[in-house]
CSV table of C-alpha atoms in Angstrom, one decimal:
chain,number,residue,atom,x,y,z
A,1,MET,CA,-9.2,-8.5,5.5
A,2,PRO,CA,-12.1,-7.5,5.8
A,3,ALA,CA,-11.9,-7.9,9.6
A,4,PRO,CA,-11.3,-5.9,11.7
A,5,LEU,CA,-14.5,-3.9,11.2
A,6,PRO,CA,-15.3,-0.3,11.8
A,7,PRO,CA,-15.6,1.6,14.0
A,8,PHE,CA,-11.9,1.4,14.5
A,9,THR,CA,-9.8,1.6,17.7
A,10,HIS,CA,-6.1,2.3,17.6
A,11,GLU,CA,-5.4,-1.4,17.8
A,12,THR,CA,-7.9,-2.5,15.1
A,13,ALA,CA,-6.8,0.4,12.8
A,14,THR,CA,-3.2,-0.7,13.2
A,15,GLN,CA,-4.2,-4.3,12.4
A,16,LYS,CA,-6.1,-3.1,9.3
A,17,VAL,CA,-3.0,-1.2,8.1
A,18,ARG,CA,-0.7,-4.2,8.5
A,19,LEU,CA,-3.2,-6.5,6.7
A,20,ALA,CA,-3.3,-4.1,3.8
A,21,GLU,CA,0.5,-3.9,3.7
A,22,ASP,CA,0.8,-7.7,3.7
A,23,GLY,CA,-1.8,-7.9,0.9
A,24,TRP,CA,0.0,-5.4,-1.3
A,25,ASN,CA,3.4,-7.1,-0.6
A,26,SER,CA,2.0,-10.3,-2.0
A,27,ARG,CA,1.8,-8.5,-5.4
A,28,ASP,CA,-1.2,-10.6,-6.2
A,29,PRO,CA,-3.8,-8.3,-7.9
A,30,GLN,CA,-6.7,-10.7,-7.5
A,31,ARG,CA,-6.0,-11.3,-3.8
A,32,VAL,CA,-5.7,-7.6,-3.2
A,33,SER,CA,-8.9,-6.7,-5.0
A,34,LEU,CA,-11.0,-8.9,-2.7
A,35,VAL,CA,-10.6,-6.5,0.2
A,36,TYR,CA,-12.3,-3.7,-1.8
A,37,THR,CA,-16.1,-3.4,-2.4
A,38,PRO,CA,-17.2,-4.5,-5.8
A,39,ASP,CA,-17.8,-0.8,-6.7
A,40,SER,CA,-14.8,0.6,-4.8
A,41,GLN,CA,-13.6,4.0,-6.0
A,42,TRP,CA,-9.9,4.9,-6.1
A,43,ARG,CA,-7.8,7.9,-7.0
A,44,ASN,CA,-4.2,6.8,-7.4
A,45,ARG,CA,-2.0,9.7,-8.4
A,46,ALA,CA,-4.0,11.1,-11.4
A,47,GLU,CA,-5.7,7.8,-12.3
A,48,PHE,CA,-9.3,7.0,-11.3
A,49,VAL,CA,-10.3,3.4,-10.9
A,50,THR,CA,-13.7,2.0,-10.1
A,51,GLY,CA,-14.5,-1.6,-9.2
A,52,ARG,CA,-12.6,-4.8,-8.7
A,53,ALA,CA,-11.9,-5.5,-12.4
A,54,GLU,CA,-10.3,-2.1,-12.8
A,55,ILE,CA,-8.3,-2.6,-9.6
A,56,VAL,CA,-6.9,-5.9,-10.9
A,57,ALA,CA,-6.0,-4.3,-14.2
A,58,PHE,CA,-4.4,-1.3,-12.4
A,59,LEU,CA,-2.3,-3.5,-10.0
A,60,THR,CA,-1.3,-5.9,-12.8
A,61,ARG,CA,0.1,-2.9,-14.8
A,62,LYS,CA,1.7,-1.4,-11.6
A,63,TRP,CA,3.6,-4.5,-10.6
A,64,ALA,CA,4.7,-5.2,-14.2
A,65,LYS,CA,6.5,-1.8,-14.1
A,66,GLU,CA,7.4,-1.6,-10.4
A,67,LEU,CA,9.8,-4.6,-10.0
A,68,ASP,CA,10.9,-6.1,-6.7
A,69,TYR,CA,8.3,-4.0,-5.0
A,70,ARG,CA,8.5,-3.8,-1.2
A,71,LEU,CA,6.1,-1.7,0.8
A,72,ILE,CA,5.8,-0.4,4.4
A,73,LYS,CA,2.6,1.3,5.6
A,74,GLU,CA,2.1,3.1,8.9
A,75,LEU,CA,-1.1,4.3,10.6
A,76,TRP,CA,-1.4,8.1,10.6
A,77,ALA,CA,-4.9,8.7,12.0
A,78,PHE,CA,-8.3,7.0,12.2
A,79,THR,CA,-11.9,7.7,13.2
A,80,GLY,CA,-15.1,5.6,12.8
A,81,SER,CA,-14.9,4.0,9.4
A,82,ARG,CA,-11.9,5.9,8.1
A,83,ILE,CA,-8.1,5.4,8.3
A,84,ALA,CA,-5.3,7.6,7.1
A,85,VAL,CA,-2.0,6.0,6.2
A,86,ARG,CA,1.5,7.1,5.2
A,87,PHE,CA,3.7,4.7,3.3
A,88,ALA,CA,6.9,4.2,1.3
A,89,TYR,CA,7.8,1.5,-1.1
A,90,GLU,CA,11.0,0.7,-3.0
A,91,TRP,CA,11.1,-0.7,-6.5
A,92,HIS,CA,13.1,-0.6,-9.7
A,93,ASP,CA,12.2,-0.3,-13.4
A,94,ASP,CA,13.3,-2.7,-16.2
A,95,SER,CA,16.4,-0.6,-16.7
A,96,GLY,CA,17.6,-1.2,-13.1
A,97,ASN,CA,16.8,2.3,-11.9
A,98,TRP,CA,15.7,2.3,-8.2
A,99,PHE,CA,13.1,4.5,-6.6
A,100,ARG,CA,11.5,5.0,-3.2
A,101,SER,CA,7.9,6.1,-3.6
A,102,TYR,CA,6.4,8.1,-0.7
A,103,GLY,CA,2.7,8.7,-0.2
A,104,ASN,CA,-0.4,9.1,1.9
A,105,GLU,CA,-3.7,7.3,1.5
A,106,ASN,CA,-7.2,8.0,2.9
A,107,TRP,CA,-9.4,5.0,3.2
A,108,GLU,CA,-13.1,4.6,3.9
A,109,PHE,CA,-14.7,1.2,4.8
A,110,ASP,CA,-18.2,-0.2,4.7
A,111,ALA,CA,-19.8,-2.0,7.6
A,112,GLU,CA,-18.4,-5.4,6.5
A,113,GLY,CA,-14.8,-4.0,6.6
A,114,LEU,CA,-14.3,-3.8,2.8
A,115,MET,CA,-12.6,-0.6,1.5
A,116,GLN,CA,-15.1,1.4,-0.5
A,117,ARG,CA,-12.9,4.5,-1.2
A,118,ARG,CA,-9.1,4.9,-1.5
A,119,PHE,CA,-7.4,8.2,-2.3
A,120,ALA,CA,-3.6,8.1,-2.8
A,121,CYS,CA,-1.0,10.8,-3.3
A,122,ILE,CA,2.4,9.5,-4.3
A,123,ASN,CA,5.8,10.9,-5.2
A,124,ASP,CA,8.7,9.0,-6.6
A,125,LEU,CA,12.3,9.7,-5.5
A,126,PRO,CA,15.1,8.2,-7.6
A,127,ILE,CA,17.6,6.4,-5.3
A,128,LYS,CA,20.8,4.5,-5.7
A,129,GLU,CA,20.6,0.8,-5.1
A,130,SER,CA,23.0,1.2,-2.2
A,131,ASP,CA,20.5,3.6,-0.6
A,132,ARG,CA,17.8,1.0,-0.3
A,133,LYS,CA,16.4,0.3,3.1
A,134,PHE,CA,13.9,-2.5,2.4
A,135,HIS,CA,15.9,-5.7,2.1
A,136,TRP,CA,13.6,-8.5,3.1
A,137,PRO,CA,12.8,-11.4,0.7
A,138,LEU,CA,9.8,-10.6,-1.6
A,139,GLY,CA,6.5,-11.0,0.2
A,140,ARG,CA,5.4,-10.1,3.7
A,141,ARG,CA,7.6,-7.7,5.6
A,142,PRO,CA,9.1,-9.7,8.6
A,143,ASP,CA,7.8,-8.6,12.0
A,144,GLU,CA,11.3,-7.8,13.1
A,145,HIS,CA,12.0,-5.4,10.1
A,146,PRO,CA,11.8,-1.8,11.1
A,147,GLY,CA,8.8,0.3,10.2
A,148,LEU,CA,8.9,3.8,8.5
A,149,SER,CA,9.4,5.8,11.7
A,150,ASP,CA,12.2,3.4,12.9
A,151,LEU,CA,13.9,3.9,9.5
A,152,GLY,CA,13.7,7.7,9.8
A,153,LEU,CA,11.3,7.9,6.8
């Protein structure tokens, strides 16, 4: 990212969502922070984050807790400079307890394609390791791996 740029079409919004998914699956806070404006505003669950330095700190904490993190995002809706996404990710804690976290995000982009606002609502569901559905090697989800709708999520 930042391309594609707003205003979004179905094709460019879908591309933007996949690029975001790929970035987050890298679990590299510095890399991920660069697709947000320097003064980007987030609400993630009940936490409020402003700016790239706080984004890096937030993601560093997140991925230190959420181990073996694997994420799938899916386009829900788009218009102009905004995209709505639904997502699920699987992870485990340091005690080996597995979770599938479900959520929705609302994104707003500036003219250069950087995300200036991100609002996320997320719920965590404890699962058994045998109930996991995301089994690709850490990193980018392979193109042939099913998406959320294909998995019935």
